[in-house]
Backbone as CSV, one residue per row, in Angstrom:
resi,resn,N_x,N_y,N_z,CA_x,CA_y,CA_z,C_x,C_y,C_z
1,LYS,155.758,131.557,-10.671,157.170,131.657,-10.320,157.377,132.768,-9.306
2,GLU,156.722,133.918,-9.562,156.853,135.054,-8.650,156.202,134.757,-7.302
3,LEU,155.082,134.055,-7.324,154.408,133.702,-6.072,155.285,132.763,-5.249
4,ARG,155.858,131.753,-5.891,156.744,130.814,-5.187,157.951,131.557,-4.617
5,ALA,158.534,132.452,-5.387,159.685,133.218,-4.912,159.293,134.098,-3.723
6,GLY,158.113,134.683,-3.789,157.670,135.563,-2.715,157.283,134.822,-1.449
7,LEU,156.672,133.649,-1.600,156.222,132.890,-0.431,157.276,131.934,0.112
8,GLY,158.200,131.552,-0.739,159.255,130.639,-0.311,158.900,129.183,-0.542
9,PRO,159.876,128.302,-0.372,159.698,126.893,-0.693,158.770,126.132,0.265
10,SER,158.533,126.642,1.468,157.701,125.917,2.432,156.204,126.219,2.273
11,ALA,155.852,127.233,1.512,154.437,127.571,1.302,153.786,126.528,0.394
12,TYR,152.522,126.237,0.653,151.762,125.287,-0.166,150.966,126.089,-1.186
13,ILE,151.212,125.870,-2.451,150.507,126.587,-3.512,149.654,125.597,-4.284
14,SER,148.353,125.890,-4.344,147.441,125.065,-5.135,146.702,125.957,-6.121
15,VAL,146.238,125.329,-7.184,145.523,126.054,-8.229,144.187,125.375,-8.459
16,ALA,143.101,126.129,-8.408,141.803,125.635,-8.848,141.818,125.763,-10.362
17,SER,141.906,124.636,-11.034,142.203,124.629,-12.459,141.041,124.096,-13.290
18,GLN,140.933,124.589,-14.510,139.859,124.195,-15.419,140.013,122.768,-15.909
19,ALA,138.872,122.148,-16.177,138.869,120.803,-16.744,139.011,120.844,-18.263
20,ALA,138.533,121.897,-18.875,138.566,121.980,-20.337,140.004,122.041,-20.845
21,GLU,140.260,121.362,-21.943,141.613,121.314,-22.504,142.125,122.710,-22.858
22,LYS,141.251,123.561,-23.392,141.664,124.918,-23.738,142.068,125.699,-22.486
23,GLY,141.284,125.585,-21.424,141.616,126.268,-20.175,142.929,125.792,-19.604
24,MET,143.164,124.494,-19.700,144.413,123.918,-19.224,145.596,124.474,-20.028
25,ALA,145.435,124.576,-21.327,146.497,125.109,-22.189,146.752,126.580,-21.878
26,ASP,145.671,127.334,-21.601,145.823,128.752,-21.265,146.626,128.937,-19.976
27,GLU,146.526,127.971,-19.059,147.251,128.061,-17.791,148.699,127.607,-17.926
28,ASP,149.068,127.009,-19.048,150.408,126.483,-19.288,150.853,125.627,-18.104
29,VAL,150.098,124.563,-17.866,150.313,123.712,-16.700,151.695,123.074,-16.670
30,ASN,152.257,122.806,-17.806,153.582,122.187,-17.836,154.636,123.124,-17.249
31,ALA,154.671,124.352,-17.723,155.674,125.309,-17.249,155.417,125.731,-15.802
32,THR,154.163,125.789,-15.412,153.796,126.269,-14.083,153.920,125.188,-13.015
33,SER,153.828,123.937,-13.413,153.743,122.829,-12.465,154.923,122.751,-11.490
34,GLN,156.089,123.182,-11.899,157.245,123.119,-10.998,157.105,124.039,-9.788
35,TYR,156.203,125.035,-9.878,156.001,125.983,-8.781,154.743,125.684,-7.976
36,VAL,153.931,124.749,-8.447,152.634,124.445,-7.844,152.714,123.102,-7.122
37,ASP,152.143,123.046,-5.915,152.119,121.795,-5.159,150.955,120.897,-5.565
38,SER,149.827,121.503,-5.944,148.648,120.698,-6.265,147.745,121.424,-7.254
39,TRP,147.339,120.677,-8.283,146.356,121.163,-9.249,145.008,120.586,-8.833
40,HIS,144.090,121.429,-8.425,142.736,121.006,-8.047,141.855,121.184,-9.282
41,ILE,141.679,120.093,-10.014,140.951,120.152,-11.282,139.454,120.199,-11.001
42,MET,138.823,121.262,-11.447,137.380,121.439,-11.271,136.657,120.626,-12.349
43,SER,136.533,119.343,-12.095,135.984,118.436,-13.120,134.473,118.265,-12.945
44,TYR,133.781,119.334,-13.172,132.328,119.315,-13.114,131.788,120.345,-14.098
45,ASP,130.499,120.255,-14.331,129.831,121.128,-15.299,130.352,120.937,-16.720
46,TYR,130.676,119.700,-17.061,131.020,119.401,-18.451,129.801,119.674,-19.339
47,GLN,128.625,119.363,-18.814,127.383,119.618,-19.549,126.379,120.210,-18.578
48,VAL,125.739,121.282,-18.969,124.748,121.935,-18.114,123.477,122.198,-18.901
49,SER,122.362,122.233,-18.195,121.075,122.459,-18.842,120.605,123.893,-18.708
50,ASP,121.289,124.680,-17.900,120.788,126.016,-17.592,121.306,127.105,-18.531
51,LEU,121.677,126.710,-19.734,122.071,127.655,-20.764,121.065,127.587,-21.908
52,SER,121.218,128.437,-22.875,120.373,128.346,-24.059,121.223,127.826,-25.214
53,GLY,120.563,127.399,-26.260,121.268,126.875,-27.425,121.166,125.366,-27.506
54,PRO,121.366,124.823,-28.696,121.160,123.393,-28.919,122.043,122.480,-28.077
55,ALA,123.274,122.875,-27.794,124.166,122.008,-27.019,123.650,121.792,-25.604
56,ALA,123.010,122.802,-25.026,122.493,122.684,-23.662,121.290,121.750,-23.578
57,ALA,120.650,121.459,-24.706,119.479,120.585,-24.700,119.835,119.114,-24.544
58,VAL,121.062,118.733,-24.849,121.456,117.323,-24.814,121.684,116.887,-23.370
59,MET,120.914,115.891,-22.946,121.035,115.381,-21.585,122.311,114.558,-21.463
60,SER,123.160,114.981,-20.549,124.452,114.347,-20.383,124.908,114.567,-18.947
61,PRO,125.730,113.671,-18.405,126.179,113.849,-17.022,127.059,115.086,-16.869
62,ASN,126.934,115.755,-15.727,127.727,116.961,-15.536,129.155,116.663,-15.090
63,ALA,129.441,115.443,-14.630,130.802,115.080,-14.244,131.035,113.593,-14.526
64,PRO,131.013,113.189,-15.795,131.180,111.767,-16.101,132.624,111.306,-15.882
65,LEU,132.772,110.125,-15.311,134.107,109.569,-15.121,134.734,109.235,-16.476
66,TYR,133.946,108.620,-17.357,134.380,108.302,-18.721,133.414,108.952,-19.698
67,ASN,133.828,109.122,-20.939,132.948,109.720,-21.938,131.673,108.894,-22.064
68,PRO,130.509,109.543,-21.956,129.251,108.825,-22.144,129.044,108.515,-23.624
69,PRO,128.114,107.616,-23.927,127.858,107.310,-25.343,127.356,108.544,-26.100
70,ALA,127.718,108.641,-27.374,127.210,109.713,-28.240,125.703,109.530,-28.363
71,PRO,124.950,110.604,-28.513,125.340,111.961,-28.873,125.672,112.854,-27.687
72,ALA,125.790,112.298,-26.487,126.143,113.111,-25.329,127.526,113.736,-25.549
73,LEU,127.752,114.851,-24.898,129.014,115.569,-25.010,130.175,114.650,-24.661
74,GLN,131.191,114.631,-25.491,132.324,113.729,-25.332,133.451,114.393,-24.545
75,MET,133.233,114.517,-23.244,134.239,115.027,-22.307,134.064,114.246,-21.013
76,SER,135.151,114.054,-20.276,135.052,113.302,-19.031,136.227,113.603,-18.112
77,ILE,136.090,113.189,-16.864,137.163,113.340,-15.888,138.398,112.569,-16.351
78,ASN,138.206,111.354,-16.835,139.314,110.541,-17.327,140.088,111.271,-18.427
79,GLN,139.370,111.838,-19.363,139.997,112.568,-20.465,140.766,113.772,-19.931
80,THR,140.174,114.497,-19.001,140.824,115.676,-18.427,142.116,115.304,-17.717
81,VAL,142.068,114.257,-16.892,143.272,113.844,-16.171,144.365,113.433,-17.154
82,HIS,143.988,112.703,-18.194,144.986,112.318,-19.203,145.569,113.536,-19.920
83,ASN,144.755,114.578,-20.119,145.269,115.813,-20.721,146.331,116.458,-19.818
84,TYR,146.070,116.492,-18.509,147.038,117.067,-17.570,148.311,116.230,-17.529
85,LEU,148.159,114.911,-17.464,149.331,114.035,-17.449,150.132,114.196,-18.736
86,GLY,149.430,114.262,-19.861,150.084,114.439,-21.156,150.817,115.763,-21.272
87,ALA,150.342,116.770,-20.523,150.995,118.084,-20.544,152.188,118.140,-19.603
88,GLY,152.429,117.042,-18.871,153.603,117.001,-18.012,153.353,117.212,-16.532
89,VAL,152.092,117.309,-16.107,151.816,117.469,-14.683,152.015,116.117,-13.997
90,PRO,152.819,116.062,-12.942,153.013,114.800,-12.234,151.704,114.299,-11.612
91,ARG,151.502,113.008,-11.680,150.302,112.358,-11.121,150.079,112.763,-9.662
92,SER,151.148,112.876,-8.901,151.052,113.188,-7.464,150.538,114.601,-7.190
93,LYS,150.496,115.446,-8.210,150.035,116.823,-8.013,148.592,117.038,-8.462
94,ILE,147.897,115.992,-8.854,146.533,116.137,-9.370,145.512,115.751,-8.306
95,THR,144.571,116.664,-8.070,143.436,116.428,-7.191,142.178,116.680,-8.013
96,ILE,141.204,115.783,-7.888,139.975,115.896,-8.671,138.854,116.476,-7.813
97,GLY,138.218,117.524,-8.306,137.030,118.072,-7.653,135.794,117.443,-8.275
98,VAL,134.885,116.965,-7.445,133.644,116.369,-7.942,132.455,117.126,-7.358
99,PRO,131.374,117.223,-8.108,130.217,117.981,-7.634,129.343,117.170,-6.673
100,PHE,128.748,117.855,-5.757,127.716,117.266,-4.906,126.386,117.934,-5.253
101,TYR,126.104,117.976,-6.530,124.858,118.498,-7.074,124.677,117.857,-8.440
102,SER,123.529,118.085,-9.037,123.314,117.546,-10.383,122.602,118.583,-11.236
103,HIS,122.797,118.465,-12.526,122.035,119.264,-13.470,120.843,118.430,-13.910
104,THR,119.731,119.087,-14.113,118.513,118.394,-14.525,118.006,118.992,-15.827
105,TRP,117.272,118.187,-16.588,116.683,118.640,-17.840,115.178,118.449,-17.769
106,PHE,114.471,119.263,-18.513,113.014,119.156,-18.600,112.667,118.361,-19.851
107,ALA,112.056,117.211,-19.657,111.607,116.340,-20.748,110.328,115.660,-20.278
108,PRO,109.186,116.314,-20.461,107.942,115.876,-19.833,107.461,114.472,-20.196
109,ASP,107.749,113.954,-21.361,107.237,112.647,-21.756,108.261,111.527,-21.631
110,LEU,109.408,111.813,-21.117,110.489,110.831,-21.113,110.201,109.633,-20.209
111,VAL,109.619,109.848,-19.048,109.348,108.748,-18.122,108.333,107.780,-18.709
112,SER,107.407,108.278,-19.497,106.386,107.403,-20.090,106.955,106.495,-21.180
113,GLN,108.213,106.682,-21.535,108.837,105.886,-22.592,109.570,104.657,-22.041
114,GLY,109.160,104.175,-20.886,109.795,103.000,-20.302,111.154,103.324,-19.731
115,ASP,112.120,102.443,-19.960,113.461,102.623,-19.407,114.319,103.577,-20.229
116,GLY,113.771,104.168,-21.272,114.537,105.067,-22.129,115.105,106.269,-21.399
117,TRP,114.502,106.659,-20.294,114.981,107.826,-19.555,116.356,107.589,-18.935
118,LYS,116.779,106.351,-18.832,118.071,106.045,-18.215,119.244,106.320,-19.155
119,ALA,118.987,106.528,-20.428,120.051,106.741,-21.409,120.382,108.220,-21.548
120,PHE,121.647,108.520,-21.788,122.063,109.891,-22.039,121.854,110.215,-23.516
121,GLY,121.814,111.506,-23.825,121.708,111.936,-25.202,120.324,112.386,-25.619
122,HIS,119.304,112.220,-24.744,117.973,112.730,-25.074,118.023,114.248,-25.144
123,LYS,117.010,114.829,-25.731,116.939,116.288,-25.856,115.965,116.853,-24.826
124,GLY,116.405,117.884,-24.130,115.537,118.595,-23.212,114.651,119.570,-23.968
125,VAL,113.651,120.061,-23.262,112.687,121.007,-23.814,112.733,122.264,-22.952
126,VAL,112.634,123.425,-23.586,112.552,124.667,-22.810,111.213,124.671,-22.101
127,GLN,111.251,124.719,-20.764,110.003,124.639,-20.006,109.402,126.004,-19.719
128,GLY,110.157,127.085,-19.809,109.617,128.437,-19.769,109.110,128.947,-18.437
129,SER,109.290,128.221,-17.354,108.788,128.666,-16.052,109.852,129.329,-15.193
130,CYS,111.035,129.459,-15.704,112.101,130.095,-14.935,112.135,131.585,-15.251
131,CYS,112.998,132.295,-14.561,113.022,133.739,-14.770,114.444,134.228,-14.989
132,GLY,114.562,135.486,-15.317,115.865,136.109,-15.506,116.645,135.471,-16.642
133,PRO,117.956,135.329,-16.463,118.780,134.786,-17.541,118.494,133.313,-17.824
134,PHE,117.761,132.647,-16.941,117.464,131.226,-17.128,116.059,130.990,-17.674
135,LYS,115.424,132.022,-18.206,114.060,131.911,-18.738,113.992,130.858,-19.846
136,THR,115.019,130.768,-20.660,114.990,129.828,-21.786,115.780,128.555,-21.493
137,THR,115.888,128.181,-20.237,116.673,127.006,-19.865,115.997,125.705,-20.296
138,PHE,116.829,124.699,-20.505,116.350,123.340,-20.729,116.237,122.613,-19.396
139,GLY,116.595,123.289,-18.331,116.578,122.693,-17.002,115.173,122.491,-16.466
140,ALA,115.051,121.473,-15.627,113.778,121.180,-14.969,113.523,122.206,-13.876
141,GLN,112.349,122.135,-13.288,112.005,123.019,-12.172,113.026,122.833,-11.055
142,PRO,113.300,123.886,-10.306,114.312,123.781,-9.257,113.824,122.955,-8.073
143,GLY,114.785,122.487,-7.303,114.455,121.848,-6.043,114.052,122.913,-5.040
144,PRO,113.498,122.509,-3.908,113.000,123.484,-2.929,114.100,124.287,-2.233
145,GLY,115.337,123.805,-2.266,116.415,124.490,-1.553,117.141,125.520,-2.385
146,CYS,117.632,125.130,-3.558,118.496,126.033,-4.322,117.711,127.049,-5.130
147,GLN,116.505,126.706,-5.549,115.656,127.609,-6.323,116.286,128.062,-7.636
148,MET,117.098,127.206,-8.241,117.683,127.526,-9.538,117.270,126.451,-10.531
149,CYS,116.584,126.859,-11.585,116.143,125.888,-12.586,117.340,125.129,-13.148
150,GLY,117.145,123.827,-13.337,118.185,122.998,-13.915,119.228,122.508,-12.933
151,LEU,118.981,122.684,-11.635,119.983,122.294,-10.648,119.317,121.671,-9.429
152,TYR,119.907,120.609,-8.939,119.494,119.990,-7.680,120.723,119.889,-6.791
153,MET,120.611,120.371,-5.555,121.692,120.232,-4.589,121.710,118.792,-4.068
154,TYR,122.819,118.382,-3.489,122.959,117.028,-2.955,121.852,116.716,-1.948
155,SER,121.537,117.663,-1.063,120.489,117.429,-0.065,119.129,117.223,-0.728
156,GLU,118.893,117.877,-1.856,117.635,117.688,-2.575,117.588,116.323,-3.267
157,ILE,118.726,115.861,-3.744,118.798,114.535,-4.353,118.480,113.484,-3.294
158,LEU,119.063,113.642,-2.109,118.774,112.707,-1.020,117.305,112.743,-0.632
159,ALA,116.744,113.949,-0.518,115.347,114.095,-0.122,114.401,113.494,-1.159
160,ALA,114.804,113.514,-2.428,113.964,112.952,-3.494,114.116,111.438,-3.600
161,GLY,114.965,110.849,-2.770,115.148,109.401,-2.812,116.164,108.942,-3.828
162,GLY,116.997,109.851,-4.329,117.974,109.496,-5.357,118.945,108.421,-4.930
163,VAL,119.437,108.510,-3.698,120.379,107.505,-3.222,119.667,106.184,-2.997
164,GLN,118.450,106.241,-2.490,117.683,105.007,-2.288,117.438,104.329,-3.632
165,TRP,117.078,105.110,-4.656,116.869,104.530,-5.987,118.145,103.873,-6.472
166,TYR,119.278,104.556,-6.322,120.558,104.009,-6.773,120.873,102.714,-6.024
167,ASP,120.695,102.732,-4.705,120.971,101.523,-3.920,120.104,100.362,-4.367
168,ASN,118.840,100.631,-4.665,117.948,99.560,-5.136,118.417,99.025,-6.485
169,GLN,118.922,99.876,-7.352,119.375,99.456,-8.668,120.636,98.604,-8.576
170,THR,121.533,98.958,-7.663,122.785,98.227,-7.565,122.612,96.881,-6.883
171,GLN,121.537,96.721,-6.131,121.298,95.461,-5.438,120.582,94.453,-6.296
172,SER,119.973,94.899,-7.383,119.208,93.958,-8.224,120.034,93.423,-9.365
């Protein structure tokens, strides 16, 4: 309210906003929405492999459009948008942020199990080759560009043939 009053009605105010329901509630999006032109919902990192603890071991998409099958984490972009709409944010003020990277998990025997690797909900294994705070990550070895265990940048996905694999799958 104070920012809108200070900048005036012609200023464009946007908020980089959390996807989590608790974060959304903390921001009081309903009361604030009248002063904000656009909510940029950061709808990524719903599930990450670069943490420690049992929840980080579950392989799940980092930005699923819809909730993936259990036991994967039950959060999604669709759910987040419905939470914002339910809190009173007008549809016209919602912008969705999507990642151009992926989280990876270390599961050395998964590929040998046939097509089972395509399903979410498998458990990652601590691979122990990372350093610093990510020493106990469930993430796979880093790509050559980002050098962070459990993460692949978009350019690394392309270089690994990820888009080519996807295109081949959608054509068959």
